[in-house]
C-alpha positions as a LaTeX table, in Angstrom:
\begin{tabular}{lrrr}
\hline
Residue & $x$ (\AA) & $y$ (\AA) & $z$ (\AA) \\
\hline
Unk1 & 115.40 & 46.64 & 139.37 \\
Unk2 & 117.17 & 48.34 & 137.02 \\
Unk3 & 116.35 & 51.56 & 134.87 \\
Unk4 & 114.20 & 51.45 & 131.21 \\
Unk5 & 116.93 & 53.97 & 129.99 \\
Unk6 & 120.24 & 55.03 & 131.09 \\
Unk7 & 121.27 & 58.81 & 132.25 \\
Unk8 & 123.60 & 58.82 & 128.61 \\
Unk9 & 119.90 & 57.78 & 126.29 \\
Unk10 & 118.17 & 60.28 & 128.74 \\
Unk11 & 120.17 & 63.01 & 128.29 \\
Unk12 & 121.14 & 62.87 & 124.20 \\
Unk13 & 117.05 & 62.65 & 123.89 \\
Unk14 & 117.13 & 65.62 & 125.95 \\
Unk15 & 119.73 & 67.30 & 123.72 \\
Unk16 & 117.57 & 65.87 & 120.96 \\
Unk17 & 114.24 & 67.81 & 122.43 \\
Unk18 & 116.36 & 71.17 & 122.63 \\
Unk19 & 117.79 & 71.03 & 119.40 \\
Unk20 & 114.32 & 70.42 & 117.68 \\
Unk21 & 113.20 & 73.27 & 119.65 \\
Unk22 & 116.07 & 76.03 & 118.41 \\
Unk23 & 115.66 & 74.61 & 114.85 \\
Unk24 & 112.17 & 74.96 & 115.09 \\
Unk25 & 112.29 & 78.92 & 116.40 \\
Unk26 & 115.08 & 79.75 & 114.03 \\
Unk27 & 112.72 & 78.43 & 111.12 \\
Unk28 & 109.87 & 80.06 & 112.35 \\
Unk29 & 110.39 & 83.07 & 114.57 \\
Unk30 & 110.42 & 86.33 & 112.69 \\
Unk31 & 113.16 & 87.62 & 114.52 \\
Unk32 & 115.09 & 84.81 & 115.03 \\
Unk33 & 118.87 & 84.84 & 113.27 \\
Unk34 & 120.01 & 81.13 & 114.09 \\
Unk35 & 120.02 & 80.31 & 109.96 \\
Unk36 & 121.67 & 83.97 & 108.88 \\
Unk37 & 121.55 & 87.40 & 109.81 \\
Unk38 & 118.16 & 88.84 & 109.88 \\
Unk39 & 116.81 & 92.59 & 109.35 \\
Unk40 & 113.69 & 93.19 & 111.71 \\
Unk41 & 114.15 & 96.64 & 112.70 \\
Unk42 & 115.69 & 100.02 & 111.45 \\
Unk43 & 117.58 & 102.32 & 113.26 \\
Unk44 & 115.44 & 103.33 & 116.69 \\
Unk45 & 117.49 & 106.34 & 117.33 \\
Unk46 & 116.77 & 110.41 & 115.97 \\
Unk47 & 113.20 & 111.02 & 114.20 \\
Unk48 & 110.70 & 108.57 & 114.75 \\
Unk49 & 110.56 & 107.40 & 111.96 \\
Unk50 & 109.16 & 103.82 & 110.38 \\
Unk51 & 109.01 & 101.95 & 107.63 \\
Unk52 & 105.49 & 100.51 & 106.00 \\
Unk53 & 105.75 & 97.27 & 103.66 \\
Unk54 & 103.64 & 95.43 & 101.44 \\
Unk55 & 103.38 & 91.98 & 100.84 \\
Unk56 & 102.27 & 89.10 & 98.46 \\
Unk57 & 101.30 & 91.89 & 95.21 \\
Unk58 & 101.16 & 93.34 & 92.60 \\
Unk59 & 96.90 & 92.36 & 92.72 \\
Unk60 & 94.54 & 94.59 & 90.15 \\
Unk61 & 92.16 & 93.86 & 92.31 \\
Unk62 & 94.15 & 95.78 & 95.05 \\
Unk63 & 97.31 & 97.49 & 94.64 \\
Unk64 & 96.03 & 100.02 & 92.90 \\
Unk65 & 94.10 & 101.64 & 95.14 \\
Unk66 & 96.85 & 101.01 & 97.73 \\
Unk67 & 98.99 & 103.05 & 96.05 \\
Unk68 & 96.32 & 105.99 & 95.22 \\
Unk69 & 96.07 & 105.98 & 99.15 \\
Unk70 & 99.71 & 106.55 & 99.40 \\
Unk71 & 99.99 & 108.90 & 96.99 \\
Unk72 & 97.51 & 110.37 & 98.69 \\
Unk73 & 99.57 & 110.84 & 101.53 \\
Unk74 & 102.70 & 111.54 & 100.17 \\
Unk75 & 104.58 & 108.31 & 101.74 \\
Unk76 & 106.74 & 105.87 & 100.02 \\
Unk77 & 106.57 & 102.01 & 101.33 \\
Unk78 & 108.15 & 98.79 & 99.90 \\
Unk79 & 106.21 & 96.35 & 98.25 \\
Unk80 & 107.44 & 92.30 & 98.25 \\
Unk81 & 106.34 & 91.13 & 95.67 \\
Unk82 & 105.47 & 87.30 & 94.81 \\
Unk83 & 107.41 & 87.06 & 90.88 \\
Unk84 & 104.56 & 84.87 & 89.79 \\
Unk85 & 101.98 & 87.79 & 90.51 \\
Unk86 & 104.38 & 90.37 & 89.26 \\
Unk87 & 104.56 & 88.60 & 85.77 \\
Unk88 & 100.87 & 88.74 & 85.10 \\
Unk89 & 100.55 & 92.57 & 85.91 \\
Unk90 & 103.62 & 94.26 & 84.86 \\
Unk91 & 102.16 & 97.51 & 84.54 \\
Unk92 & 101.62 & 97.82 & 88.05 \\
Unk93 & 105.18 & 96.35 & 88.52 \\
Unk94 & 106.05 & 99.41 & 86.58 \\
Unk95 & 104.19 & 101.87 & 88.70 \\
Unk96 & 105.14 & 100.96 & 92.23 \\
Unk97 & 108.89 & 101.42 & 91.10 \\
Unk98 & 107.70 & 104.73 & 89.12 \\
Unk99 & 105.82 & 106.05 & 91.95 \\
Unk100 & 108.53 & 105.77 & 94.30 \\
Unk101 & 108.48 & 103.03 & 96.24 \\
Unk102 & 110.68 & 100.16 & 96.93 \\
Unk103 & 111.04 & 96.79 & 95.34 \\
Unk104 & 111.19 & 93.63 & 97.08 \\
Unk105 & 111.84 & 90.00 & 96.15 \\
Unk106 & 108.98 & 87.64 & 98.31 \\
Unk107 & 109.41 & 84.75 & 96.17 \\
Unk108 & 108.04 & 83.59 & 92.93 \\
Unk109 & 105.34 & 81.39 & 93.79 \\
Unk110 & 105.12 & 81.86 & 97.43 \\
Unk111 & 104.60 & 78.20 & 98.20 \\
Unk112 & 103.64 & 76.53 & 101.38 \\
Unk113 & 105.98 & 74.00 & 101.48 \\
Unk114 & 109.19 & 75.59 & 100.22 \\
Unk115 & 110.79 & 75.68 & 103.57 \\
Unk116 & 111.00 & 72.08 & 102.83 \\
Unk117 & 113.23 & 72.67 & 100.14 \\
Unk118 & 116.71 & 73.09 & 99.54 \\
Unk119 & 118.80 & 75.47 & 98.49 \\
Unk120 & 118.64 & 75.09 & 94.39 \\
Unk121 & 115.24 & 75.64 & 94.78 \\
Unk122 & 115.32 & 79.36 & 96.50 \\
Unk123 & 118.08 & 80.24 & 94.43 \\
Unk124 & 115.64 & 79.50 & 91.59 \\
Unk125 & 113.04 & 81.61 & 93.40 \\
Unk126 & 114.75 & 84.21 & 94.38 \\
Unk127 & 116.56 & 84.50 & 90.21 \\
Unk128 & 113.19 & 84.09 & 88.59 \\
Unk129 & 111.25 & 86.79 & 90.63 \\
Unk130 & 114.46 & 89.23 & 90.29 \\
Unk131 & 114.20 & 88.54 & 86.30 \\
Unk132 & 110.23 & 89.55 & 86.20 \\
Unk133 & 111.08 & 92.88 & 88.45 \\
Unk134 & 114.61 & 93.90 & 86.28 \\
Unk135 & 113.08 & 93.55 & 83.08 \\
Unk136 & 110.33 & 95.63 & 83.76 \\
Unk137 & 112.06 & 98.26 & 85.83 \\
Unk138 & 115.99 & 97.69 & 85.60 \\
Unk139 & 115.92 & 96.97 & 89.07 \\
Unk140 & 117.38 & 94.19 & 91.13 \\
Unk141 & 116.20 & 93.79 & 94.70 \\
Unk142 & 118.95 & 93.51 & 96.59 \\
Unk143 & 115.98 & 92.80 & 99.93 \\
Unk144 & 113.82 & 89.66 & 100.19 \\
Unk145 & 111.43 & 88.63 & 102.78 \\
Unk146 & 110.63 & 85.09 & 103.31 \\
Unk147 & 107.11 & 83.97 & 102.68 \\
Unk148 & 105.73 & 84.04 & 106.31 \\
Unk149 & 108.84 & 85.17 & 107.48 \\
Unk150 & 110.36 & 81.82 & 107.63 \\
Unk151 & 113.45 & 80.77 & 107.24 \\
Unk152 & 115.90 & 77.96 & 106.42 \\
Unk153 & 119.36 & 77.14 & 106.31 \\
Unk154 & 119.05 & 76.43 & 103.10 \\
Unk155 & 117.38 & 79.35 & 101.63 \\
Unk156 & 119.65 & 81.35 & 104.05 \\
Unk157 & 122.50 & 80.35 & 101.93 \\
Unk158 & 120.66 & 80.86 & 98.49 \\
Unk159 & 119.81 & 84.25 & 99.76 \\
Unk160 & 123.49 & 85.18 & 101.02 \\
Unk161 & 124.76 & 83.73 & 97.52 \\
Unk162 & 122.45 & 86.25 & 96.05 \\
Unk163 & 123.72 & 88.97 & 97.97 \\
Unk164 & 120.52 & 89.37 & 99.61 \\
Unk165 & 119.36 & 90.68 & 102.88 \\
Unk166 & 117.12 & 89.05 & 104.97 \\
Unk167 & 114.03 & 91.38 & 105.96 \\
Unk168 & 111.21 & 90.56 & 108.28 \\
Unk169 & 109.23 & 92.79 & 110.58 \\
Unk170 & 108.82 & 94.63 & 113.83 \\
Unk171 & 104.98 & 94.37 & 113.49 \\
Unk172 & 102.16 & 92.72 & 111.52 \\
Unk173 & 98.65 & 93.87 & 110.83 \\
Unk174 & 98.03 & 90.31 & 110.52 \\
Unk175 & 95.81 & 90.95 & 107.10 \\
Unk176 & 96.76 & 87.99 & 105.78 \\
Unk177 & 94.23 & 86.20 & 106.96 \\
Unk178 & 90.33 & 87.65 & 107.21 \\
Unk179 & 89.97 & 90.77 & 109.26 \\
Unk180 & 88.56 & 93.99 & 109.92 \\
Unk181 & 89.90 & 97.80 & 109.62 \\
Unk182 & 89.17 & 98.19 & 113.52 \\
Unk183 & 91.45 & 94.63 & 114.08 \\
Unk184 & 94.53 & 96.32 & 112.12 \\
Unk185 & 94.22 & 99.82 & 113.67 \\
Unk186 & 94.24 & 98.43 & 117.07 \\
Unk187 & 97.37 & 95.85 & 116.09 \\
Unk188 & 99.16 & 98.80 & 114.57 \\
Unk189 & 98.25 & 102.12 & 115.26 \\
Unk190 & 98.79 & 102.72 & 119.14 \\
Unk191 & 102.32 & 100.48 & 119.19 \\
Unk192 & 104.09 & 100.87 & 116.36 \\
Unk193 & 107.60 & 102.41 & 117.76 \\
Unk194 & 110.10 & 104.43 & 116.33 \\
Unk195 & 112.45 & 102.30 & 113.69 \\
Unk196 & 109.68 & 99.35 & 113.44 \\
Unk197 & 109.16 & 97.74 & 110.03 \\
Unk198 & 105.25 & 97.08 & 109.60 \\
Unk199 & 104.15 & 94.65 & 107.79 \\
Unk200 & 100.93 & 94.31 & 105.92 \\
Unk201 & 99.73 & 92.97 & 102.11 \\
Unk202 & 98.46 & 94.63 & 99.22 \\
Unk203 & 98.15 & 91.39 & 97.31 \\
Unk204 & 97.37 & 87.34 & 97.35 \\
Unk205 & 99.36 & 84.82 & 97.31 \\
Unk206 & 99.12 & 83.36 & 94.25 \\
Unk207 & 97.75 & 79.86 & 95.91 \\
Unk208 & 95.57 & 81.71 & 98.00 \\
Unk209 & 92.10 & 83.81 & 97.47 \\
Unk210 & 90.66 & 86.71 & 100.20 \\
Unk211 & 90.18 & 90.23 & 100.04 \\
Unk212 & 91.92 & 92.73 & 100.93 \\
Unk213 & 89.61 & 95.58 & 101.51 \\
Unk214 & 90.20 & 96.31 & 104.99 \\
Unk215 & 93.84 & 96.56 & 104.23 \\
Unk216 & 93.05 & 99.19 & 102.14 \\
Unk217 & 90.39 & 100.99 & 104.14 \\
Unk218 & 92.77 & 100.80 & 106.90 \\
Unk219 & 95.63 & 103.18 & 105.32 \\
Unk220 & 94.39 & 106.35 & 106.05 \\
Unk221 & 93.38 & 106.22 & 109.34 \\
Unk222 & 96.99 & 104.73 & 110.59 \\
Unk223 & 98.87 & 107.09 & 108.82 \\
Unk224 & 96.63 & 109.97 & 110.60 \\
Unk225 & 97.34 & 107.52 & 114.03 \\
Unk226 & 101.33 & 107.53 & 113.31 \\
Unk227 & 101.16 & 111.39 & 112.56 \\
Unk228 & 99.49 & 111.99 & 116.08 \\
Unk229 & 102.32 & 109.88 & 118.04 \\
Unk230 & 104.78 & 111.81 & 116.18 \\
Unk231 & 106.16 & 109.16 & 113.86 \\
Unk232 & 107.01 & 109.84 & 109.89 \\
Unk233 & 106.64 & 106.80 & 108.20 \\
Unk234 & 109.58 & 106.46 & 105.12 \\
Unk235 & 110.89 & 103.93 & 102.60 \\
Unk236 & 112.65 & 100.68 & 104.18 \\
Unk237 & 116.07 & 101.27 & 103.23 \\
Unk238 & 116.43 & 105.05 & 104.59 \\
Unk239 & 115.71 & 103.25 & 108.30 \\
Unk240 & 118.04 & 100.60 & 107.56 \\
Unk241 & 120.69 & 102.32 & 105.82 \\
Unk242 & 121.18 & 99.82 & 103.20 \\
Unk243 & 121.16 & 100.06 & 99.30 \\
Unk244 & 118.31 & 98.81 & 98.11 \\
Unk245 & 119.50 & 97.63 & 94.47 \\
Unk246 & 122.03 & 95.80 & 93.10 \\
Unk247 & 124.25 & 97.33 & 89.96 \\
Unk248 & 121.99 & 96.89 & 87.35 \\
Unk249 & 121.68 & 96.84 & 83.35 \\
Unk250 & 117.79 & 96.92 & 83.03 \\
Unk251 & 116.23 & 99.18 & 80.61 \\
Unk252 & 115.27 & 101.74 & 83.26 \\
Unk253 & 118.48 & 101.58 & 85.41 \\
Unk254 & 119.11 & 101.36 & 89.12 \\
Unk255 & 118.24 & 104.18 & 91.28 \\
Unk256 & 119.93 & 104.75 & 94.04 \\
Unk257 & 118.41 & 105.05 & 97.99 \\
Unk258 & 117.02 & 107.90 & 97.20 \\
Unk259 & 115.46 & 107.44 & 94.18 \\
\hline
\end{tabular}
């Protein structure tokens, strides 16, 4: 009696199976450079250092007192911002670049189902939200993290059109979703390594609703963790080494790495 399928049918569905499986890692694996190049980490060598980010803002419900916590303690983090959430508070667009800290690009409208899309789309994104943050700072992130972290071919290109870098992370407090001060401390404070990117969120999506109090009560206490292992938390680009800005003609200019 013969075979149901041949070796050839079993072994392209095989090929098939495999293929589906890379795709779907490279789309969805934070770390994972399949689709384009992809920034996870900063430099793991000389002072421990590391670099804290903030997604999904600016929120007035919560940025604010994000940044009085890191002004607080004297530390300068990046902030992704979502373009649609940046254009309704401007002011605090205005003060996260004023205070310091870096500028991201996370998107305009942070939608679900833009990995679906193609590459028109996320250069649209990735222009509008760069227009909101250079008119109101005369900056243009030259950084962008995915929403979720994941990634396409397509926006891959858009982004490389752009001239952007894609960021990710080393390590997520996972404060995206519902959870406690205690749950981020013990994510975060007793592994993050020297040249890790952290990722947390000082913001909503714009399609999404939660609170981000623990977030926020959770700042202090890892900063005072990271200071007792020894490790010096700094902006994102002195870890990577990268500019953070493109040339720019905004009102307030383009400052430089160190700005």
């Amino acid at each position: 009696m013969s075979t149901l399928f041949s070796q050839p049918v079993i072994a392209g569905a095989a090929a098939c199976v495999s293929f589906a499986a890379a795709a779907s890692y490279a789309t969805f694996a934070p770390r994972a450079a399949l689709w384009a190049p992809v920034i996870w980490h900063g430099d793991r060598r000389g002072p421990a250092r590391v670099a804290i980010t903030f997604d999904d803002g600016p929120s007035p419900d919560s940025t604010p007192a994000v940044l009085d916590a890191l002004g607080e303690l004297g530390v300068r983090a990046a902030f992704f911002v979502v373009g649609l959430n940046a254009a309704r508070a401007p002011a605090l667009l205005r003060r996260i670049a004023g205070e310091g800290h870096l500028l991201g690009n996370h998107s305009f409208d942070h939608h679900h189902f833009g990995v679906m899309c193609h590459a028109r789309y996320w250069r649209d994104q990735l222009a509008r939200t760069d227009e909101v943050i250079e008119a109101e700072t005369g900056l243009r992130p030259l950084f962008f993290r995915p929403p979720m972290g994941f990634k396409t071919p397509f926006m891959a290109l858009a982004a490389r059109q752009r001239g952007n870098h894609l960021v990710t992370w080393t390590r997520r407090a996972l404060d995206g979703v519902p959870t406690t001060e205690a749950e981020i401390l013990q994510r975060l404070a007793g592994r993050t390594r020297a040249g890790d990117i952290v990722a947390m969120h000082d913001g909503v999506e714009p399609h999404g609703s939660r609170h981000v109090d623990a977030t926020v009560r959770a700042i202090r206490p890892l900063f005072r963790a990271l200071h007792d292992h020894g490790i010096t938390p700094v902006r994102l680009d002195e870890i990577l080494a990268l500019e953070p800005y493109a040339r720019s003609s905004g009102p307030a200019g383009a400052p430089g790495r160190g700005a």
